[in-house]
Short mmCIF file of C-alpha atoms and ligand atoms in Angstrom, two decimals:
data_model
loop_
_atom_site.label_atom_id
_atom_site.label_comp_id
_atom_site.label_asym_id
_atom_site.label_seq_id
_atom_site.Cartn_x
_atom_site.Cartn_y
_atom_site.Cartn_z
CA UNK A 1 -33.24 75.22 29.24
CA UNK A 2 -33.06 71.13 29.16
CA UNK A 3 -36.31 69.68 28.77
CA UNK A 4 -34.96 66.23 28.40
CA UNK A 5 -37.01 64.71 30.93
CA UNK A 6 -40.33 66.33 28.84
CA UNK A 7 -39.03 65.36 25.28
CA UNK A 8 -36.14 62.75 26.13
CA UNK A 9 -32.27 62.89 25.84
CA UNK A 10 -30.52 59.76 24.57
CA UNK A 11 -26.75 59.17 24.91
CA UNK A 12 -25.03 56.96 22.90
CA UNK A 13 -21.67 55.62 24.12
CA UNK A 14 -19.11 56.72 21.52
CA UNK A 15 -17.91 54.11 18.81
CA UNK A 16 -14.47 55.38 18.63
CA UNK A 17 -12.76 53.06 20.96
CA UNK A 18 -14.67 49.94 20.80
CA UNK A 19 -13.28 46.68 19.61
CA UNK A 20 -9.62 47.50 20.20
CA UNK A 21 -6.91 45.32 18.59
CA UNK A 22 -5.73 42.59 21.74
CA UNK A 23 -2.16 44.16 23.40
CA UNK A 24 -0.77 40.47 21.88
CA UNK A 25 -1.82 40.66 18.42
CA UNK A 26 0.20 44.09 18.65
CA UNK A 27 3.24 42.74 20.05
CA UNK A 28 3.68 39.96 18.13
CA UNK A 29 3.65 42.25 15.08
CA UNK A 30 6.66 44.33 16.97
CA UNK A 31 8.47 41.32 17.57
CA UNK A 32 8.15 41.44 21.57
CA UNK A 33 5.86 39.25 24.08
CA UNK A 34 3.23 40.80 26.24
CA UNK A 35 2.63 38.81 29.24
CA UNK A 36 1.29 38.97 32.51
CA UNK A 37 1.71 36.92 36.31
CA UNK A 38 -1.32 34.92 36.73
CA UNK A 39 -2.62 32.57 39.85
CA UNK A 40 -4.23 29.26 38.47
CA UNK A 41 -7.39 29.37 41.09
CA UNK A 42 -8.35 32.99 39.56
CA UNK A 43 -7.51 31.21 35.81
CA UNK A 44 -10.44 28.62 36.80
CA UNK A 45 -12.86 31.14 39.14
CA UNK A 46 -13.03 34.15 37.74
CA UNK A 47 -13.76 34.19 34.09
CA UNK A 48 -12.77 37.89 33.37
CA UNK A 49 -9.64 37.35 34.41
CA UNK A 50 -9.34 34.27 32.78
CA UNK A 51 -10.72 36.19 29.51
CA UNK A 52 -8.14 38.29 29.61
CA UNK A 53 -5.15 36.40 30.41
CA UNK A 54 -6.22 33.96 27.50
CA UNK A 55 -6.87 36.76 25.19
CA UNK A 56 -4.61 39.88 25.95
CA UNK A 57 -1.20 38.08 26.79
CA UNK A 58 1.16 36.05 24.65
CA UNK A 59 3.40 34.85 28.03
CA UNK A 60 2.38 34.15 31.58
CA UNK A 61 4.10 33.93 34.22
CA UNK A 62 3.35 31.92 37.60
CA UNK A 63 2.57 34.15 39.98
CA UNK A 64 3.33 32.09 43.14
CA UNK A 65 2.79 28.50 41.90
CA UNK A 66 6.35 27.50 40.78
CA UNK A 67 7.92 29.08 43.50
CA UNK A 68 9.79 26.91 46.01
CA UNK A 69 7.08 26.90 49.01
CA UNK A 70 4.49 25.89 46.37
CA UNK A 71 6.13 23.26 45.00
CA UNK A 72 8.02 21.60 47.55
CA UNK A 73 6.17 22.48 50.69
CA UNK A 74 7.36 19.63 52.63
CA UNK A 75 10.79 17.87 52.02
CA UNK A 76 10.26 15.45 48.92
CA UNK A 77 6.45 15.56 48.63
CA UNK A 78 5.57 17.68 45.34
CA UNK A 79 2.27 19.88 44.74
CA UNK A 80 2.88 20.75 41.07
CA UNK A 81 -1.46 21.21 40.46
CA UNK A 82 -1.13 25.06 40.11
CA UNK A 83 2.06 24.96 38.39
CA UNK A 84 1.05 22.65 35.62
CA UNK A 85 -2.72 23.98 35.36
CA UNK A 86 -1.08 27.20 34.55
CA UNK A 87 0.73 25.14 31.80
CA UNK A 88 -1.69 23.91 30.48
CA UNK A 89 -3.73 27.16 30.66
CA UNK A 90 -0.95 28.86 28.67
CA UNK A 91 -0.78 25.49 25.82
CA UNK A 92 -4.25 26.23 25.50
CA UNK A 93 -3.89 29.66 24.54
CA UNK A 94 -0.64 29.35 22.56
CA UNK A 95 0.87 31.03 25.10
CA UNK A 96 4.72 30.68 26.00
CA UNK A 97 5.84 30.18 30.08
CA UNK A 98 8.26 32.37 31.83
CA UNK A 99 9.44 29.96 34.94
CA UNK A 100 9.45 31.89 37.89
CA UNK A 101 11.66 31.04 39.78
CA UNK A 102 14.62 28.55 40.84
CA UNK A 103 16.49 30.01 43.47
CA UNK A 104 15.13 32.91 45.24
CA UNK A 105 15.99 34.53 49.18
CA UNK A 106 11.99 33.97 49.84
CA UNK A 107 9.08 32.07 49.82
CA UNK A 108 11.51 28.93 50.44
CA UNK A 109 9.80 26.15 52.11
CA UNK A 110 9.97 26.45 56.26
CA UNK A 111 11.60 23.05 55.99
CA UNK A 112 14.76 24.20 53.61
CA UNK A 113 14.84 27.83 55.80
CA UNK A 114 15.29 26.11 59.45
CA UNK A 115 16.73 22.74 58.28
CA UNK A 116 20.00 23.06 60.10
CA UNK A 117 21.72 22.27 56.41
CA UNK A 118 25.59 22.27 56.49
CA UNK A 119 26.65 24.02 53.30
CA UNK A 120 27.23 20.71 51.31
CA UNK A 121 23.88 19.91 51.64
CA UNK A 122 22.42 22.89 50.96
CA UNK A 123 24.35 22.88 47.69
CA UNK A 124 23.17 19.45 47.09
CA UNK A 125 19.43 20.10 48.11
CA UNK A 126 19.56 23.44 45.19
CA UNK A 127 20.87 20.88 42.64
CA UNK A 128 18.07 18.61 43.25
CA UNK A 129 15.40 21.09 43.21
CA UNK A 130 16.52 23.15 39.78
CA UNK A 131 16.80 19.52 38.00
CA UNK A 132 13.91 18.37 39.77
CA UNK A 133 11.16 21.30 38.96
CA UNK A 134 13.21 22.59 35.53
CA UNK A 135 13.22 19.21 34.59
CA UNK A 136 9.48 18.23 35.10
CA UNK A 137 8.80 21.43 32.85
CA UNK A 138 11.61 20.80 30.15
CA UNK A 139 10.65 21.92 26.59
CA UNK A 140 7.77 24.25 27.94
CA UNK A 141 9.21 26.94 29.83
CA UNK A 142 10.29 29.81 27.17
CA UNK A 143 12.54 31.32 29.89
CA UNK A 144 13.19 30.71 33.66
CA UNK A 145 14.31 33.33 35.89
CA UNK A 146 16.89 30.87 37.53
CA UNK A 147 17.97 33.26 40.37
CA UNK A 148 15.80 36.12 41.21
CA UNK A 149 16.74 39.13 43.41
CA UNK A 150 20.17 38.39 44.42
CA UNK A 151 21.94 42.25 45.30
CA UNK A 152 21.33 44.85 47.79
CA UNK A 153 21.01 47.92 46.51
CA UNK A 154 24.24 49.15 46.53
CA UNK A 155 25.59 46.15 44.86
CA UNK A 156 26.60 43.88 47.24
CA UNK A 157 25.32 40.58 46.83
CA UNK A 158 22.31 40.09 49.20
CA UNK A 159 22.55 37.88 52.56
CA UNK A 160 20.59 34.83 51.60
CA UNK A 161 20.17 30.89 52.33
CA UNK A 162 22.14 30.58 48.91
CA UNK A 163 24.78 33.13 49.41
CA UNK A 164 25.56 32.56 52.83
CA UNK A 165 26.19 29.16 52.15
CA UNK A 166 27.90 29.11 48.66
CA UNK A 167 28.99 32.58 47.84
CA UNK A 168 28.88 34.28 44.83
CA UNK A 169 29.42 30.84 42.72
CA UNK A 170 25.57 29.95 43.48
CA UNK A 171 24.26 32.00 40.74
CA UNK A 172 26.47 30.61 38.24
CA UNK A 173 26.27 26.78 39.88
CA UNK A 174 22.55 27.43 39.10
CA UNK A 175 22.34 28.72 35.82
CA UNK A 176 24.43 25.14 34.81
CA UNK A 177 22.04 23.24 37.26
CA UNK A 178 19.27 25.21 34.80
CA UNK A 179 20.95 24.58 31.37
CA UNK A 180 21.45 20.85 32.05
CA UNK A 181 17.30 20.36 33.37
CA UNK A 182 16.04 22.14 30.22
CA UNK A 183 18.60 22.79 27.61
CA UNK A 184 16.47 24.93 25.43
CA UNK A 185 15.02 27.68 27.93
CA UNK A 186 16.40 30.54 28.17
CA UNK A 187 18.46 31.72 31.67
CA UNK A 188 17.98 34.85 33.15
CA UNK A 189 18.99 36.42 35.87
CA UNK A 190 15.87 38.73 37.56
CA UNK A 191 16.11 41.69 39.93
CA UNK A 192 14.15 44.79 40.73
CA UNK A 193 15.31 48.29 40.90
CA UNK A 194 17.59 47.46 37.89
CA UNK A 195 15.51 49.49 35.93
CA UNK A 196 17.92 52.48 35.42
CA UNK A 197 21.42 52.69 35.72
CA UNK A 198 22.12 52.75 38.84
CA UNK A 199 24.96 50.44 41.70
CA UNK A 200 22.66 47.89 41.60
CA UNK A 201 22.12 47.91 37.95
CA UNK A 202 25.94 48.05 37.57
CA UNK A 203 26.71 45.08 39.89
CA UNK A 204 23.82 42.76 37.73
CA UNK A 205 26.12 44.35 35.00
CA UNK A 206 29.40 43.07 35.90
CA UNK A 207 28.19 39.69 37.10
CA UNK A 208 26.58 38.80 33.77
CA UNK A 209 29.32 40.07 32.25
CA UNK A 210 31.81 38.13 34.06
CA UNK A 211 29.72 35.02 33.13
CA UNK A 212 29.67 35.40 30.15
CA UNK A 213 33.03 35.69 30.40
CA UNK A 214 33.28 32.63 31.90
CA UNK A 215 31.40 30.48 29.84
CA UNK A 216 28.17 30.08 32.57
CA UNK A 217 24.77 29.73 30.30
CA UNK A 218 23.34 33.16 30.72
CA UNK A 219 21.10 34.63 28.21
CA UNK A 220 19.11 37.40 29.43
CA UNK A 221 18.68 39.83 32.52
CA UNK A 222 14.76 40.32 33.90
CA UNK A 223 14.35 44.10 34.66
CA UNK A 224 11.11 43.28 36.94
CA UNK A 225 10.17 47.29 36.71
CA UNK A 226 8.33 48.10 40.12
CA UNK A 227 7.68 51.38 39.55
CA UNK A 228 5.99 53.82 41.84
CA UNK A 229 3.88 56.94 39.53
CA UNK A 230 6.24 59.17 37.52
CA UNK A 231 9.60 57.25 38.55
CA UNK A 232 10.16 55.77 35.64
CA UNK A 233 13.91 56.31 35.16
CA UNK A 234 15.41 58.39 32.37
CA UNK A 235 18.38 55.87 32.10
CA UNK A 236 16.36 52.96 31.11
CA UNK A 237 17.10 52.40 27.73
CA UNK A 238 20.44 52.86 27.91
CA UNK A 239 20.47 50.32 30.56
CA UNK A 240 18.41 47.87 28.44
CA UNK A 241 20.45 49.12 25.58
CA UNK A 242 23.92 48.20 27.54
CA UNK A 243 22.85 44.46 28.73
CA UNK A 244 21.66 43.96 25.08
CA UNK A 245 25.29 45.34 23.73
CA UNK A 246 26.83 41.79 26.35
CA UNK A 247 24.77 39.66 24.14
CA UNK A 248 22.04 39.25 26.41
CA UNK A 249 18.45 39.14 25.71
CA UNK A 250 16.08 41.77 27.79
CA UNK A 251 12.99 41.50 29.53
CA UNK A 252 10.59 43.37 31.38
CA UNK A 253 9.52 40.81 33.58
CA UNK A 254 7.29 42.20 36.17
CA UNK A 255 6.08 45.36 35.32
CA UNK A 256 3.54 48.01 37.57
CA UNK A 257 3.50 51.79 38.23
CA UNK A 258 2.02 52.56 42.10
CA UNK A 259 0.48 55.29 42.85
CA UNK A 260 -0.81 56.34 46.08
CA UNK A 261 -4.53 56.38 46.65
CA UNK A 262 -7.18 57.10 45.65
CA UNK A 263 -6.20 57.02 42.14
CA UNK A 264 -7.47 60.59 40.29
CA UNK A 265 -7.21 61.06 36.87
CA UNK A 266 -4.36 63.08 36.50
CA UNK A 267 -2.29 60.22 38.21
CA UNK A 268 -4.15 57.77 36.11
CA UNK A 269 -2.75 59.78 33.33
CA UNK A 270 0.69 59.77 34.24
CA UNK A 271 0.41 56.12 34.91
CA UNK A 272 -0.44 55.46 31.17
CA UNK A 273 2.13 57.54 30.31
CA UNK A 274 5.08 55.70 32.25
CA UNK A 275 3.45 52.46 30.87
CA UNK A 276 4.09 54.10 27.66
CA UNK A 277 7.57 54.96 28.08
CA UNK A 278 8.33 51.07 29.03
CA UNK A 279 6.96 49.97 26.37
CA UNK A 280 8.97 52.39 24.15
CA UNK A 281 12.11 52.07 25.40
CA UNK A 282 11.28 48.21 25.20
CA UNK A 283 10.93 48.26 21.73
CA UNK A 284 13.96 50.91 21.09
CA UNK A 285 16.45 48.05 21.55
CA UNK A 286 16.17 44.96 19.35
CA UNK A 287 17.06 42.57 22.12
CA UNK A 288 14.31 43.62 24.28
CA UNK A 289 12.57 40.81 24.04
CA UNK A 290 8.94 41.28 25.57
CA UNK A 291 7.17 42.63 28.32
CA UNK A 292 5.53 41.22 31.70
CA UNK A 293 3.13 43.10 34.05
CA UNK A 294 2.82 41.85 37.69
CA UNK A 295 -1.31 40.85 37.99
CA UNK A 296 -4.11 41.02 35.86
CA UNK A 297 -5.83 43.92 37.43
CA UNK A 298 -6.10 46.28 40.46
CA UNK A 299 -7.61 43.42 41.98
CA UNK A 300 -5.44 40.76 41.81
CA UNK A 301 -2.25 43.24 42.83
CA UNK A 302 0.41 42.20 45.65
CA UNK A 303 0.86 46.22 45.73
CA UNK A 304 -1.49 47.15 48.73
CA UNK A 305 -0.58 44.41 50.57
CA UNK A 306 2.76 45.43 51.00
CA UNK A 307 2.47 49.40 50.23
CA UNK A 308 -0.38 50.35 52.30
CA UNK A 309 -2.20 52.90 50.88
CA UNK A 310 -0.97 52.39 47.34
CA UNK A 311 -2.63 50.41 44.60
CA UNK A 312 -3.99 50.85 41.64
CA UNK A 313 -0.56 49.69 40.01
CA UNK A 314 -1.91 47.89 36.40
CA UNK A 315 -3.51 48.07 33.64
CA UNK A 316 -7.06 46.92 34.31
CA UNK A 317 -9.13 48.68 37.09
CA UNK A 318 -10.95 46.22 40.02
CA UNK A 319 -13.35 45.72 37.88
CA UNK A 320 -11.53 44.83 34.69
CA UNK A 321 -12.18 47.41 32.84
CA UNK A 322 -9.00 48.74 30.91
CA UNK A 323 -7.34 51.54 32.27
CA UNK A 324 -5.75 54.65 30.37
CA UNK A 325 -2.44 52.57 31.21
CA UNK A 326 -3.72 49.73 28.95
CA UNK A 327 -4.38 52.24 26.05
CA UNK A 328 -1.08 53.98 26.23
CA UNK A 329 0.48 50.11 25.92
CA UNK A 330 -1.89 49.61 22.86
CA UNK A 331 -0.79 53.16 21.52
CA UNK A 332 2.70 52.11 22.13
CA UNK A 333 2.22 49.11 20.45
CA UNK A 334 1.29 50.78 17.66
CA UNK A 335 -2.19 50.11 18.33
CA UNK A 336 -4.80 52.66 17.09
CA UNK A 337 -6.81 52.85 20.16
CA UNK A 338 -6.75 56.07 22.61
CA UNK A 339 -8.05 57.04 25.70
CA UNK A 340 -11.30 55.74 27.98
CA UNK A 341 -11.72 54.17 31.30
CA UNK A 342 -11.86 54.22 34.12
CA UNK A 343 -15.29 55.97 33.60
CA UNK A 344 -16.07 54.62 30.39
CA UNK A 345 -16.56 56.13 27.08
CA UNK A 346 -17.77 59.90 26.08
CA UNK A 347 -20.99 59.97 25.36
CA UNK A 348 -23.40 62.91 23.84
CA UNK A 349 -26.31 64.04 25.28
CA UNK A 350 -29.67 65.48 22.58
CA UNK A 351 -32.29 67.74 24.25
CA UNK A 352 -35.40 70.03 22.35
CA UNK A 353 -34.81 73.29 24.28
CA UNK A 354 -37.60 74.69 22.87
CA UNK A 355 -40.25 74.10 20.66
CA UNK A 356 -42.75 75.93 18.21
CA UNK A 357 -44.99 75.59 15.40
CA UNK A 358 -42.50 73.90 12.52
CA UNK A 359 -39.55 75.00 14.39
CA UNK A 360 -37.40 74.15 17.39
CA UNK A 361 -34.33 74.67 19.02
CA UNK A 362 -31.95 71.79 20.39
CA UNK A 363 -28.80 71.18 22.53
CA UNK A 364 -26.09 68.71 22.21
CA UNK A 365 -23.62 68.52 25.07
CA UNK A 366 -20.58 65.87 24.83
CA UNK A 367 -19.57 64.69 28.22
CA UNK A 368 -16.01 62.77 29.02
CA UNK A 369 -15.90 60.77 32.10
CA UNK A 370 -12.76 61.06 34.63
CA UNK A 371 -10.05 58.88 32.16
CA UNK A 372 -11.89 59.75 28.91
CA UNK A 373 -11.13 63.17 26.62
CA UNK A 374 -11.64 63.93 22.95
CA UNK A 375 -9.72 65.75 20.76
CA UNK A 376 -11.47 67.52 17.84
CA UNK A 377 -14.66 65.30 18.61
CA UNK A 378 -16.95 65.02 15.68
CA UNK A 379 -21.00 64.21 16.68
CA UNK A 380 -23.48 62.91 14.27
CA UNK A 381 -26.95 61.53 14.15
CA UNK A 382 -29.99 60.58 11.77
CA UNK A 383 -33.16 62.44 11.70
CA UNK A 384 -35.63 60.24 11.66
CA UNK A 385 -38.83 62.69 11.28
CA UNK A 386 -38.12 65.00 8.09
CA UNK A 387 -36.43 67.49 10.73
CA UNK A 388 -34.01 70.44 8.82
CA UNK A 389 -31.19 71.71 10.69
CA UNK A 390 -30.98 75.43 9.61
CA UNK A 391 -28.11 77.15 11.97
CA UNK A 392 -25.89 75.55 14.00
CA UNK A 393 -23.86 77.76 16.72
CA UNK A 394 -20.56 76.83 18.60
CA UNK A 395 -20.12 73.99 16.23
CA UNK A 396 -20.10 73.54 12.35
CA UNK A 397 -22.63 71.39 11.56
CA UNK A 398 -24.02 70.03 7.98
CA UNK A 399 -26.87 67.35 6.78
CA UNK A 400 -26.81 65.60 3.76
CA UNK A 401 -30.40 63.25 3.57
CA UNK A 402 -31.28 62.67 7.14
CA UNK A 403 -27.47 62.39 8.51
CA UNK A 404 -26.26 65.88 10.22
CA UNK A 405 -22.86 65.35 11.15
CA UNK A 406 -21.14 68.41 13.68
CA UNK A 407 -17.29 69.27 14.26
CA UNK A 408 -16.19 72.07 16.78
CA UNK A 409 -16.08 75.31 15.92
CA UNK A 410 -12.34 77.07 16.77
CA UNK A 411 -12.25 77.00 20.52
CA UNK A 412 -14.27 74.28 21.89
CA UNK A 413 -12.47 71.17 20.02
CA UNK A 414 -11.19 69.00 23.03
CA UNK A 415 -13.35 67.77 25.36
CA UNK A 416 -10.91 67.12 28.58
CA UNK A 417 -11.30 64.27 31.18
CA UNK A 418 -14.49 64.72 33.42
CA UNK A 419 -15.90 67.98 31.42
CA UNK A 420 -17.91 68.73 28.73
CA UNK A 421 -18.33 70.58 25.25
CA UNK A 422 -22.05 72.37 24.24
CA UNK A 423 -23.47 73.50 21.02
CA UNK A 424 -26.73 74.08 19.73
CA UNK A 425 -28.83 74.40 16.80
CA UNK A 426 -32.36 75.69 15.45
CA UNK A 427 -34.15 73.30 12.92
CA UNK A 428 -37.82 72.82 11.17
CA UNK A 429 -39.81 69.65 12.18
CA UNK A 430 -43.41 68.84 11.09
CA UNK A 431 -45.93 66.35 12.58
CA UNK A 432 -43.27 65.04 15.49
CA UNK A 433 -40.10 65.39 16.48
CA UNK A 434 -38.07 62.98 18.05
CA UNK A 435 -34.93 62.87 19.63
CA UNK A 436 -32.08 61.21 17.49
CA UNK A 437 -29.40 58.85 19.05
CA UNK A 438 -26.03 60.86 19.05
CA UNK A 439 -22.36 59.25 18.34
CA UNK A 440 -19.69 60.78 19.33
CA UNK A 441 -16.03 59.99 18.10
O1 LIG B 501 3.07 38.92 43.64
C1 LIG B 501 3.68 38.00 44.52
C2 LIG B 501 2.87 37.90 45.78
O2 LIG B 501 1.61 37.31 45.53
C3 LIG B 501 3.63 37.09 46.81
O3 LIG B 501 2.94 37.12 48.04
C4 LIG B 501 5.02 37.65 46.97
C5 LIG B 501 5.81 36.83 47.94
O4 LIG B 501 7.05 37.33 48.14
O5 LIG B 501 5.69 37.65 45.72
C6 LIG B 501 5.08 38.46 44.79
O6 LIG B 501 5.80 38.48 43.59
C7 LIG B 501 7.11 38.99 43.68
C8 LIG B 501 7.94 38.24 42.68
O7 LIG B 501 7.86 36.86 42.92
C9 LIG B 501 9.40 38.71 42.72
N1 LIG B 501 9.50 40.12 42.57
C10 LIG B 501 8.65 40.92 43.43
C11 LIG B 501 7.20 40.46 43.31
C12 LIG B 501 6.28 41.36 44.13
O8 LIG B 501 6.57 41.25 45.47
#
């Protein structure tokens, strides 16, 4: 029977996971960027999120703020504030910029969309606005994607402003436009369910192949990676793995893994495990140059806007906490942290069951929180009263001095996500006996 309300019970969050090596410190030592899409008004109003895009991310990408709308919103008059605070933000933080993005089917300006524009001028009015905006940023933009989402999925190119006007010779009209603004960024082409190998993947294929063919300034394909829970595809290596073989750099450019809601553990598990397999496959092929998830947290995510009822698509929770997603990146990474969120750490629990004349009897239990498990936990604490532990049951416990330190017996070694792990011991105490702090690891 607890008496922990009569005699106390402490619990100690366990030590194991704290302090965890930053996701960027990790990638830079495997040679890849980490980076995440970031919105300058949360950079300067919400200082978690600012914490941890300074902190966690060697790239950012703009979000919203160097896309056309933003930065041309009416014909000739310029709002570049997000765009270069974002910049700046990234300077600050020895960060490098990925420029999203030149020439895209949406978020054009209503001005461009229902100008009446013969084709001549719209090809004129593109020319302008890649030397224009890749020019204001020249020398500071590691990599622009320079057309973004261009095919329908089954490969044909995709009815747009650009297309319907130009043809197929936009994309290569604006990767020269690019090259000439800002010689030294690098050009990529960026589309989404490109992941795998697939007829979209294939037509991306033969178009960069055929420019490269041709001589256009191409050097890498954006894989944005919008996944929804457990679709990760099984080709995506070898797709990375085939682009890299045209001598093109790779990048993940705007990774997140849906799921519908509410999130549960289990799906919160197989989240950080399709996080994981990115990141592997990422780093399986040497031209796989980094990897970008799309927002911050569950917060900041376009995902429920658009797919309602789904959510819960990165790495931090609402509350920026890190999720098991984050972990499995770290692990990845080859990071040495494991499991918690979203519930937090395990923790252990200490409670007198019973108590006598110079002896007692006391209880640990180790609880996990929905997110968190242990495997072969190990719980120790001080006695701080002369107590003697004398027999320990369903756990194998020694003290040396005051420090008693426990491991599980045979059967009871993992402690899985939302349950908990008991033993219990008998032990002498004279003149008081209080209760100890417990870590568990
Ligand atoms: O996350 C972006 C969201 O805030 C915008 O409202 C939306 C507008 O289309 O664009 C989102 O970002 C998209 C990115 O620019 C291109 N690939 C798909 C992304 C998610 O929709």
């Amino acid at each position: 029977m607890c008496v922990c309300t009569a005699l106390g019970a402490l619990a100690l969050p366990s030590t194991a996971h704290a302090a965890d090596t930053p996701l960027r410190d990790l990638a830079a030592a495997k040679g890849i960027h980490i980076g995440n899409a970031v919105a300058g008004y949360k950079l300067s109003g919400n200082a978690q999120y600012a914490a941890i895009a300074g902190t966690q991310f060697t790239s950012l990408t703009p979000e919203n703020a160097m896309k056309w709308s933003s930065v041309e919103p009416a014909r000739g008059s310029y709002n570049w504030a997000e765009a270069d605070q974002i910049v700046a933000f990234a300077q600050e933080h020895d960060q490098q910029v990925r420029g999203h993005t030149l020439v895209w089917h949406s978020q054009n300006p209503g001005w461009l969309t229902s100008g009446g524009f013969s084709a001549a001028e719209l090809r004129a009015i593109l020319e302008r606005h890649i030397a224009t905006e890749a020019g204001r940023y020249r020398g500071k933009i590691a990599a622009w994607d320079v057309v973004n989402e261009m095919f329908n999925e089954d490969g044909t190119y995709r009815s747009s402003l650009w297309y319907n006007a130009m043809g197929p010779g936009y994309v290569a009209d604006a990767l020269r436009w690019a090259r000439q603004a800002d010689p030294n960024a690098k050009l990529y082409l960026n589309d989404y369910n490109v992941e795998g190998i697939n007829a979209k993947s294939d037509a991306l294929y033969n178009l960069v192949r055929s420019l490269k063919a041709q001589g256009a300034p191409i050097d890498g394909v954006g894989l944005q990676a919008h996944f929804v829970l457990g679709q990760v595809p099984s080709t995506l290596q070898a797709n990375i793995q085939r682009f890299a073989d045209l001598g093109l750099d790779v990048a993940i450019t705007e990774l997140d893994v849906r799921m519908q809601l509410p999130a549960t553990d289990a799906k919160l598990a197989q989240q950080a495990a399709d996080y994981s397999a990115v990141v592997k496959a990422c780093l399986a092929v040497g031209r796989c140059v980094g990897i970008t998830g799309w927002d911050i947290s569950d917060a900041d995510s376009w995902v429920p806007d658009v797919f309602p009822g789904y959510g819960a698509a990165t790495m931090y929770d609402a509350n920026y906490r890190p999720k098991p997603a984050y972990h499995a990146v770290a692990t990845a990474l080859g990071g040495g942290g494991t499991t918690p969120p979203p519930g937090g750490a395990c923790t252990a629990t200490y409670a007198v069951a019973n108590q006598w004349g110079g002896g007692f009897t006391a209880n640990v239990t180790i609880t996990c929180p929905p997110g968190s498990s242990l495997t072969n936990w190990q719980a120790a604490w001080d006695f701080g009263a002369g107590q003697r532990l004398t027999q320990a049951w369903n756990a194998g416990c020694r003290q040396e001095g005051t420090r008693v330190t426990c491991s599980p017996a045979s059967w009871n070694g993992s402690v899985p996500s939302g349950g908990s792990v008991s033993f219990g011991f008998n032990g002498t105490w004279s003149g008081s006996n209080p209760v100890p702090a417990v870590t568990v690891s």
